[in-house]
PDB file of C-alpha atoms in Angstrom:
ATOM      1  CA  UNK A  13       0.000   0.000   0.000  1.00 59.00           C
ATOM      2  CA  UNK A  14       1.263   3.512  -1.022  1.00 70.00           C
ATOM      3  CA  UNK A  15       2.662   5.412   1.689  1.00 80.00           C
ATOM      4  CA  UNK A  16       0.361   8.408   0.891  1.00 86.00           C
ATOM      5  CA  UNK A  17      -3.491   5.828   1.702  1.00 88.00           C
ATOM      6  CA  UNK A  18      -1.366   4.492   4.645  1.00 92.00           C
ATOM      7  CA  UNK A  19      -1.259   7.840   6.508  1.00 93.00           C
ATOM      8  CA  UNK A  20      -4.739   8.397   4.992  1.00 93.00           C
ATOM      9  CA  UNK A  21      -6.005   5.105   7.144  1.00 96.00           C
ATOM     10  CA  UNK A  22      -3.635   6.249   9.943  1.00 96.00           C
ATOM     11  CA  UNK A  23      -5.966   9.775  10.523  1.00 97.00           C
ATOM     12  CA  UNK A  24      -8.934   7.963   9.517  1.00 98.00           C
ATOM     13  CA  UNK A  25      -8.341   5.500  12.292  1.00 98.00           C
ATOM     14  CA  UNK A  26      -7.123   7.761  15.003  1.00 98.00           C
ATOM     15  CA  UNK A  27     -10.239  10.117  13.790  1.00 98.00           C
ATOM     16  CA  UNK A  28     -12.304   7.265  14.243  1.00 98.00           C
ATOM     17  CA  UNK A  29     -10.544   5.882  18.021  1.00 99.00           C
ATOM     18  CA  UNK A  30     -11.437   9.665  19.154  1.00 99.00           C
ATOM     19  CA  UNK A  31     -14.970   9.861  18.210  1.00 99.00           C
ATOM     20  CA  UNK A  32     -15.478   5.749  19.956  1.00 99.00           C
ATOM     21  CA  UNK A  33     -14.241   7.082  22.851  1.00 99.00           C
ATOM     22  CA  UNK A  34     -15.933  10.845  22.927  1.00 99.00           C
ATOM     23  CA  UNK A  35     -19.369   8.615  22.603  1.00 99.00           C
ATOM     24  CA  UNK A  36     -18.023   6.217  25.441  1.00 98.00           C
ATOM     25  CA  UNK A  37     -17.119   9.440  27.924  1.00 98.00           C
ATOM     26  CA  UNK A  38     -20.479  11.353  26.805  1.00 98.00           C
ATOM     27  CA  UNK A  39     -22.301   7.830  27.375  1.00 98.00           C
ATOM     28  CA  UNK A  40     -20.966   7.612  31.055  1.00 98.00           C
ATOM     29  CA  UNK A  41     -21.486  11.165  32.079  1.00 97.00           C
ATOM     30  CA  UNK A  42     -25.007  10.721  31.197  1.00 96.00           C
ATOM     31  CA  UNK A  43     -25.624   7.183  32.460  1.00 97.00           C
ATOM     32  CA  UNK A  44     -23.717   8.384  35.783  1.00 97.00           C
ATOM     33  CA  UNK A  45     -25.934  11.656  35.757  1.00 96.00           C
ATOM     34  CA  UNK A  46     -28.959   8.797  35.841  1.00 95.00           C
ATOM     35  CA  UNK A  47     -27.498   6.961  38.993  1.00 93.00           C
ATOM     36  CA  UNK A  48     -25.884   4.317  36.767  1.00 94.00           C
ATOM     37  CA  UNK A  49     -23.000   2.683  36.869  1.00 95.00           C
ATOM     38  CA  UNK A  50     -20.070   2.875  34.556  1.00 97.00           C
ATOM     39  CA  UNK A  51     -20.759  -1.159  33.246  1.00 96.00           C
ATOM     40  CA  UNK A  52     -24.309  -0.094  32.351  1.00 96.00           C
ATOM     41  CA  UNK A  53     -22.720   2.961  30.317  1.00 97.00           C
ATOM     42  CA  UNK A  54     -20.718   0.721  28.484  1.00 97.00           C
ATOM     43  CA  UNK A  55     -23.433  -2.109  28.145  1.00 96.00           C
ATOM     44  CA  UNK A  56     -25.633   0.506  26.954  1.00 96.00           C
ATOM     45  CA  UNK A  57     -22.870   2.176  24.634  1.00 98.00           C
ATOM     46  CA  UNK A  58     -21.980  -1.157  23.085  1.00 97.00           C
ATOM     47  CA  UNK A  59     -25.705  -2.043  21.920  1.00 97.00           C
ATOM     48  CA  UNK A  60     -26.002   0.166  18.830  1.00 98.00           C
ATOM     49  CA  UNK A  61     -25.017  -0.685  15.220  1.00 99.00           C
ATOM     50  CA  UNK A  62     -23.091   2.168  14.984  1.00 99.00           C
ATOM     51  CA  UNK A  63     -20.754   1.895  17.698  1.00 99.00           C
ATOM     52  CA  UNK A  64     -20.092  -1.730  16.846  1.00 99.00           C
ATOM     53  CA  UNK A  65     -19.439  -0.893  13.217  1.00 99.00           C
ATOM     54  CA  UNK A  66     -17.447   1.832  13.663  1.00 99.00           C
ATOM     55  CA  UNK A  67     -15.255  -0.383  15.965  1.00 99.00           C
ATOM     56  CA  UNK A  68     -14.738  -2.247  13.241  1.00 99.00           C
ATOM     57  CA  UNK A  69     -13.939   0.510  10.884  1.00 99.00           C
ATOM     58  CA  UNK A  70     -11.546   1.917  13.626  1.00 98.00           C
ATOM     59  CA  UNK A  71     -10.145  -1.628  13.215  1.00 98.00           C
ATOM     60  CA  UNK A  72     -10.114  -1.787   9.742  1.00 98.00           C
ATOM     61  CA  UNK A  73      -8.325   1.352   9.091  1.00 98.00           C
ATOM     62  CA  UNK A  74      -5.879   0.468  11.753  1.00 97.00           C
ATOM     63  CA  UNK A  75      -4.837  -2.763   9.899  1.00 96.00           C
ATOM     64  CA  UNK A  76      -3.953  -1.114   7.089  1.00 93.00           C
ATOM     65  CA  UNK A  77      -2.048   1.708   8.528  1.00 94.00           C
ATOM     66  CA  UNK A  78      -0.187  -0.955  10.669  1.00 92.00           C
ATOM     67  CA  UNK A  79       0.137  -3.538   7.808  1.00 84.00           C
ATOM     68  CA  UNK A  80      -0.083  -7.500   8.226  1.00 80.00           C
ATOM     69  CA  UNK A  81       1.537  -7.755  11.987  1.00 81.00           C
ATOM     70  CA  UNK A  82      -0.175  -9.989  14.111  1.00 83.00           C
ATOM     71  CA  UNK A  83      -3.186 -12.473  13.063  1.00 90.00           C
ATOM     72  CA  UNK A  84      -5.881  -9.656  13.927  1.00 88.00           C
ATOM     73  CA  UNK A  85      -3.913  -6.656  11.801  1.00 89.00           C
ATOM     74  CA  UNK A  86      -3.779  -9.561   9.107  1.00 93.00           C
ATOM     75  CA  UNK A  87      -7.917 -10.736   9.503  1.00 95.00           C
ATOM     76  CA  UNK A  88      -9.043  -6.804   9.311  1.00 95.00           C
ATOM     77  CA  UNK A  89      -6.534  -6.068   6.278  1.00 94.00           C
ATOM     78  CA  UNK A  90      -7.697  -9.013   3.903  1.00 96.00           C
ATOM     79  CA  UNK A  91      -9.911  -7.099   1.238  1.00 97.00           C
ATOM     80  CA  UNK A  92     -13.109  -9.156   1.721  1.00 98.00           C
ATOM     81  CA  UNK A  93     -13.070  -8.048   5.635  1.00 98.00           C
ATOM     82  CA  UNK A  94     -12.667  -4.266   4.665  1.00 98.00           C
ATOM     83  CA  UNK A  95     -15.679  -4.078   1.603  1.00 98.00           C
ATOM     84  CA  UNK A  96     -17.633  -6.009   4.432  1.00 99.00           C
ATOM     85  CA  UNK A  97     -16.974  -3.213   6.704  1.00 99.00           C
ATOM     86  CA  UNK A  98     -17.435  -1.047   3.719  1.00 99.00           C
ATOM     87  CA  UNK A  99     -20.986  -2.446   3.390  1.00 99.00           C
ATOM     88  CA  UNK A 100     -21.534  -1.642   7.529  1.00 99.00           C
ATOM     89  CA  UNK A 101     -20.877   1.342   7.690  1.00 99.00           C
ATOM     90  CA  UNK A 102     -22.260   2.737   4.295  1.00 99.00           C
ATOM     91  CA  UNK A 103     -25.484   1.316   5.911  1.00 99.00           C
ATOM     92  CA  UNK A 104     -25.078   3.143   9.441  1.00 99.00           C
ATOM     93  CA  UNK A 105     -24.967   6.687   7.231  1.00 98.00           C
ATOM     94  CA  UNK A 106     -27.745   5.589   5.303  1.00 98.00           C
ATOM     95  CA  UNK A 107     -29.815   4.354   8.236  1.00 98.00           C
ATOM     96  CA  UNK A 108     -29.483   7.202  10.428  1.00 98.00           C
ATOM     97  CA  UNK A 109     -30.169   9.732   7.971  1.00 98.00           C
ATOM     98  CA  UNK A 110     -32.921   8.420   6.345  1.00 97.00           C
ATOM     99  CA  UNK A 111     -34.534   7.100   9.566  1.00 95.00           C
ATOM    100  CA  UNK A 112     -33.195   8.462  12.615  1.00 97.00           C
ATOM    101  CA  UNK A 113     -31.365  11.664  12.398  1.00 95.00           C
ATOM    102  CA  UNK A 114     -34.819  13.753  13.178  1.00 93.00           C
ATOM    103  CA  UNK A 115     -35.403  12.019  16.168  1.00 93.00           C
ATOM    104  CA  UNK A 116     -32.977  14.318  18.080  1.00 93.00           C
ATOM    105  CA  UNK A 117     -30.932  17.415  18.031  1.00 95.00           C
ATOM    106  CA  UNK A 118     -27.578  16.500  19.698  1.00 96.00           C
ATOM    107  CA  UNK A 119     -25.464  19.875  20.418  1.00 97.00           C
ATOM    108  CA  UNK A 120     -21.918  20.578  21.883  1.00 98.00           C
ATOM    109  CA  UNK A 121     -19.720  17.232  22.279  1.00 98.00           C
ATOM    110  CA  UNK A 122     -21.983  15.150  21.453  1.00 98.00           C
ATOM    111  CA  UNK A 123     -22.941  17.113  18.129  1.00 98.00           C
ATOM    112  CA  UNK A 124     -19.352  16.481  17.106  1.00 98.00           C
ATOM    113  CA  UNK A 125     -19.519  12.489  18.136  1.00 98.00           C
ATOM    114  CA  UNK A 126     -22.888  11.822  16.345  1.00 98.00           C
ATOM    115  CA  UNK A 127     -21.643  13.630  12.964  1.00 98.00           C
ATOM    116  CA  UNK A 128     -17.839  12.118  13.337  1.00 99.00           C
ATOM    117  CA  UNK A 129     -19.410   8.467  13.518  1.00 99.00           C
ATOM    118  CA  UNK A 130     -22.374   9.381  10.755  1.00 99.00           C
ATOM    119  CA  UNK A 131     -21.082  11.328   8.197  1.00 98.00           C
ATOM    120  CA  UNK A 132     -17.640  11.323   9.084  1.00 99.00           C
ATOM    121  CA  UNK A 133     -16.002   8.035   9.260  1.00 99.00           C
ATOM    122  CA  UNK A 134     -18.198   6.763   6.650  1.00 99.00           C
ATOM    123  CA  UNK A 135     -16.952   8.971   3.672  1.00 98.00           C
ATOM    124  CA  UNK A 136     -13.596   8.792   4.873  1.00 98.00           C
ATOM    125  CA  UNK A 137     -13.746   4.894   4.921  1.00 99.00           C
ATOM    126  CA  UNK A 138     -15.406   4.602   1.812  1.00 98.00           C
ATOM    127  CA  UNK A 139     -12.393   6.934   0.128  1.00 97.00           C
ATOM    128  CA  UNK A 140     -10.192   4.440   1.978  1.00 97.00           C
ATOM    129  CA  UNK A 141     -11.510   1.450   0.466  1.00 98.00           C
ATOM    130  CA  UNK A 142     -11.860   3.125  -3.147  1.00 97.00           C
ATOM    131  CA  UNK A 143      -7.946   4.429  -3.305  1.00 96.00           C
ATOM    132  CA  UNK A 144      -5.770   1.604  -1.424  1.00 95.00           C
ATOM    133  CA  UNK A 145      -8.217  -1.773  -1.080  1.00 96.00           C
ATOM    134  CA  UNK A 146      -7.169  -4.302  -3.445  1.00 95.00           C
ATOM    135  CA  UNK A 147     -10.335  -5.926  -5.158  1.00 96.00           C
ATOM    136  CA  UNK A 148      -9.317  -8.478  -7.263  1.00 95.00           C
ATOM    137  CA  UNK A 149      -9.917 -10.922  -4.889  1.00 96.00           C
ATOM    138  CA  UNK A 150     -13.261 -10.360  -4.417  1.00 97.00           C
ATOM    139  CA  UNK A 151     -15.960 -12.416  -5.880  1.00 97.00           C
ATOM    140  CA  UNK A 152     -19.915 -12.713  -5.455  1.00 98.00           C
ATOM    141  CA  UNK A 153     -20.384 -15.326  -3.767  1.00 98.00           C
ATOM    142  CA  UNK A 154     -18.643 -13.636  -0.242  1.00 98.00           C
ATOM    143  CA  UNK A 155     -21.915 -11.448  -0.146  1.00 98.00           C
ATOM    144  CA  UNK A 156     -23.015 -13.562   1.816  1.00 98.00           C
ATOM    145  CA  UNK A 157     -20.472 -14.200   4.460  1.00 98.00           C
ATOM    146  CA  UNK A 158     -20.757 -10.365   4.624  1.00 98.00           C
ATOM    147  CA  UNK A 159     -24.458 -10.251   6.150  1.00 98.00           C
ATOM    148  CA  UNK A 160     -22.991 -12.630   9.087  1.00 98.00           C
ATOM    149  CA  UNK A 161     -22.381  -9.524  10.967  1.00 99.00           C
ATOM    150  CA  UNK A 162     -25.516  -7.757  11.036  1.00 98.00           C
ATOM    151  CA  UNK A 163     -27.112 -10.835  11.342  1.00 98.00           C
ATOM    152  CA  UNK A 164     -25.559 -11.250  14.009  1.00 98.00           C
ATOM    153  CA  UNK A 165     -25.803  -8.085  15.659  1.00 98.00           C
ATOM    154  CA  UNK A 166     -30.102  -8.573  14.973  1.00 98.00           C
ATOM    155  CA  UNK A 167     -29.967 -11.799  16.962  1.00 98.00           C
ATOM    156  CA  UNK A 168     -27.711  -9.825  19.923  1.00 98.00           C
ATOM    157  CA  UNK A 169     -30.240  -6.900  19.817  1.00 97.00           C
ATOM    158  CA  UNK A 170     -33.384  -9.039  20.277  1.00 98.00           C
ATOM    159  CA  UNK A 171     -31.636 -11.369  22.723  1.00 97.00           C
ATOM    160  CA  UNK A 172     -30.405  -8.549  25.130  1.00 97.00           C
ATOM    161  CA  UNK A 173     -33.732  -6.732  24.494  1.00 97.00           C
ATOM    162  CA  UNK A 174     -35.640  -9.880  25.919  1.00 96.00           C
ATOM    163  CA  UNK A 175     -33.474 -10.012  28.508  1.00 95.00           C
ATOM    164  CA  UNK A 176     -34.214  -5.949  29.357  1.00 93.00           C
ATOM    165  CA  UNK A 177     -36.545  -4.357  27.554  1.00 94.00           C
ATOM    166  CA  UNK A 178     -34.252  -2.096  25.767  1.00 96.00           C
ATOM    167  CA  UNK A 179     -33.513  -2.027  22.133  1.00 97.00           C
ATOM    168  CA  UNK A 180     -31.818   0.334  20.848  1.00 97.00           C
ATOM    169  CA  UNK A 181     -33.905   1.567  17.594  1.00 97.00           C
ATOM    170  CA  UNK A 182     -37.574   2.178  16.942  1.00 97.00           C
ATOM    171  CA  UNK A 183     -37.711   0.000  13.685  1.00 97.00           C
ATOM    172  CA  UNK A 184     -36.627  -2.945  16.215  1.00 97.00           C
ATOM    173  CA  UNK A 185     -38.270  -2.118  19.186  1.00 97.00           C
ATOM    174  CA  UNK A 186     -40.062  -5.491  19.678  1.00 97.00           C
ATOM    175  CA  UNK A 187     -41.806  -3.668  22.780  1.00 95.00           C
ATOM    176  CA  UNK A 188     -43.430  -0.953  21.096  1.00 97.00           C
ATOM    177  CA  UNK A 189     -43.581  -3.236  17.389  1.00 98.00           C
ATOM    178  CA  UNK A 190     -44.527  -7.031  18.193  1.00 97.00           C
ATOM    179  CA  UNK A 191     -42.071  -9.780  16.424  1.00 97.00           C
ATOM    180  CA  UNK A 192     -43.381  -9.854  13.407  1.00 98.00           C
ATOM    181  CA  UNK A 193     -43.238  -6.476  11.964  1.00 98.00           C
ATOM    182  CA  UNK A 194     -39.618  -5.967  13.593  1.00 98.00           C
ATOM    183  CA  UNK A 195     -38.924  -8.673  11.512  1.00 98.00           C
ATOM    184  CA  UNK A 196     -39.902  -7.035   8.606  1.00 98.00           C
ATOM    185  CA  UNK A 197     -38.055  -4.214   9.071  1.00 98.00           C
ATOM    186  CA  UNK A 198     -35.200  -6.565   9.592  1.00 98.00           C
ATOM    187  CA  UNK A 199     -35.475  -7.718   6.113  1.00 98.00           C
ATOM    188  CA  UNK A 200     -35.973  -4.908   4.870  1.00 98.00           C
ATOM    189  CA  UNK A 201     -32.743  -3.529   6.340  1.00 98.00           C
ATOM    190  CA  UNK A 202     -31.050  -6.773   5.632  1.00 98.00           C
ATOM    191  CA  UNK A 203     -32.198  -6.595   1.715  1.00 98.00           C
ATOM    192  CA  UNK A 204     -30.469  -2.853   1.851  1.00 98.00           C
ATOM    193  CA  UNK A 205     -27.356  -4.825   3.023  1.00 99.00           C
ATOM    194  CA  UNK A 206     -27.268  -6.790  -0.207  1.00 98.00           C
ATOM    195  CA  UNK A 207     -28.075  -4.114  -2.275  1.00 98.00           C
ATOM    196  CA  UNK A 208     -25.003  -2.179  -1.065  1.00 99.00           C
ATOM    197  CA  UNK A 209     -23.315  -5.330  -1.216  1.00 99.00           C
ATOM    198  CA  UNK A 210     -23.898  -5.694  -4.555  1.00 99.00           C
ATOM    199  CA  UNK A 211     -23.158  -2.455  -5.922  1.00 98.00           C
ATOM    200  CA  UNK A 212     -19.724  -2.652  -3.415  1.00 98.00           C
ATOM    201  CA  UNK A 213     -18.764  -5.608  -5.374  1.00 98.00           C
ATOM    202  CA  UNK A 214     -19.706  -4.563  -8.179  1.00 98.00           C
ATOM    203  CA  UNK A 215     -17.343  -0.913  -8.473  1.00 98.00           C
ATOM    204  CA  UNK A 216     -14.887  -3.346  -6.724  1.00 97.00           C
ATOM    205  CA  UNK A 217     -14.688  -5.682  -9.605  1.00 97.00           C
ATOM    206  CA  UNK A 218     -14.785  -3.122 -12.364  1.00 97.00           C
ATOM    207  CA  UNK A 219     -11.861  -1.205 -10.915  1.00 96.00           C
ATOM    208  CA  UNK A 220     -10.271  -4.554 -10.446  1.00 94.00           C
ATOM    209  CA  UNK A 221     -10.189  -5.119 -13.930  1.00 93.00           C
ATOM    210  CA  UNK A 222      -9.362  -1.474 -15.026  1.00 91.00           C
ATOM    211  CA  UNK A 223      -6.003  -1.873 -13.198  1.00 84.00           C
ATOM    212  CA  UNK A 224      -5.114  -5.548 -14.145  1.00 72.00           C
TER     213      UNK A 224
END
């Protein structure tokens, strides 16, 4: 990788590390303000889509700027592991503002956080993945190992939201929704993942070819 998209992942990543950890501080103040604890903040901080994706990007970017040291730099750096991240957080910007950004007016601190891990870190890792992500290892079929992760995450949200009654967005808020028509919305969000997928793969692929 070129020396010039290494330092580009370095900022992006350290860019990214600050805004985790702004949310994380901002998260405890308030859950302390509330008579929580500190493990509640960070139970409550580590439930939403964004956070964990972004985590990932932060990981991501960090792989690259470090290059393939360690089994962990080496996992996030492979190309199919940073288009799937791609694919996350291209979804958390469209998500939020489509759905969610007119639910609130965040000022100050936390104004900076929410457009850092919104706007922010999403163009920058998109750039990222355009200008130093090898693609000609990609192929169609890992689409599908890509929706593993949100998958995932949908199974972790409506487990812990059994568990306490909290889930952390109103399309999956089996409380206020009932199963079924979270689960719709679950598709629906999951059929968004393929879609971005696709077209991922797809500009991946034709630039692959345009440099070979």
């Amino acid at each position: 990788m070129a020396n010039r998209h290494r330092a580009l992942a370095a900022i992006a990543a350290l860019l990214g590390w600050f805004a985790l950890v702004l949310q994380l501080s901002l998260t405890i103040q308030l859950t302390l303000a509330r008579s929580g604890s500190v493990a509640s903040a960070l139970w409550l901080w580590i439930g939403y889509f964004t956070i964990t994706t972004n985590l990932l990007v932060a990981m991501a970017l960090s792989a690259r700027a470090i290059g393939p040291r360690g089994q962990i730099n080496r996992f996030f750096g492979r190309p199919d592991v940073q288009s799937m991240v791609a694919m996350s957080i291209v979804i958390v910007s469209l998500v939020y503002n489509l759905l969610l950004r007119g639910l609130w007016q965040p000022q100050g601190w936390q104004w900076l956080a929410d457009v850092t891990l919104h706007d922010v870190m999403p163009l920058l890792f998109v750039v990222h993945w355009w200008l130093a992500v090898p693609k000609a290892s990609l192929h169609w079929w890992q689409i599908g190992f890509w929706q593993i992760y949100p998958a995932a995450y949908f199974v972790y949200v409506l487990i812990r939201g059994a568990a306490n009654g909290w889930y952390p967005y109103p399309f999956i808020d089996v409380a206020t929704l009932g199963y079924p028509r979270v689960l719709v919305n679950a598709l629906a969000v999951m059929l968004a993942f393929v879609v971005v997928a696709a077209l991922l793969m797809a500009l991946g692929r034709w630039q692959a070819r345009r440099s070979s």
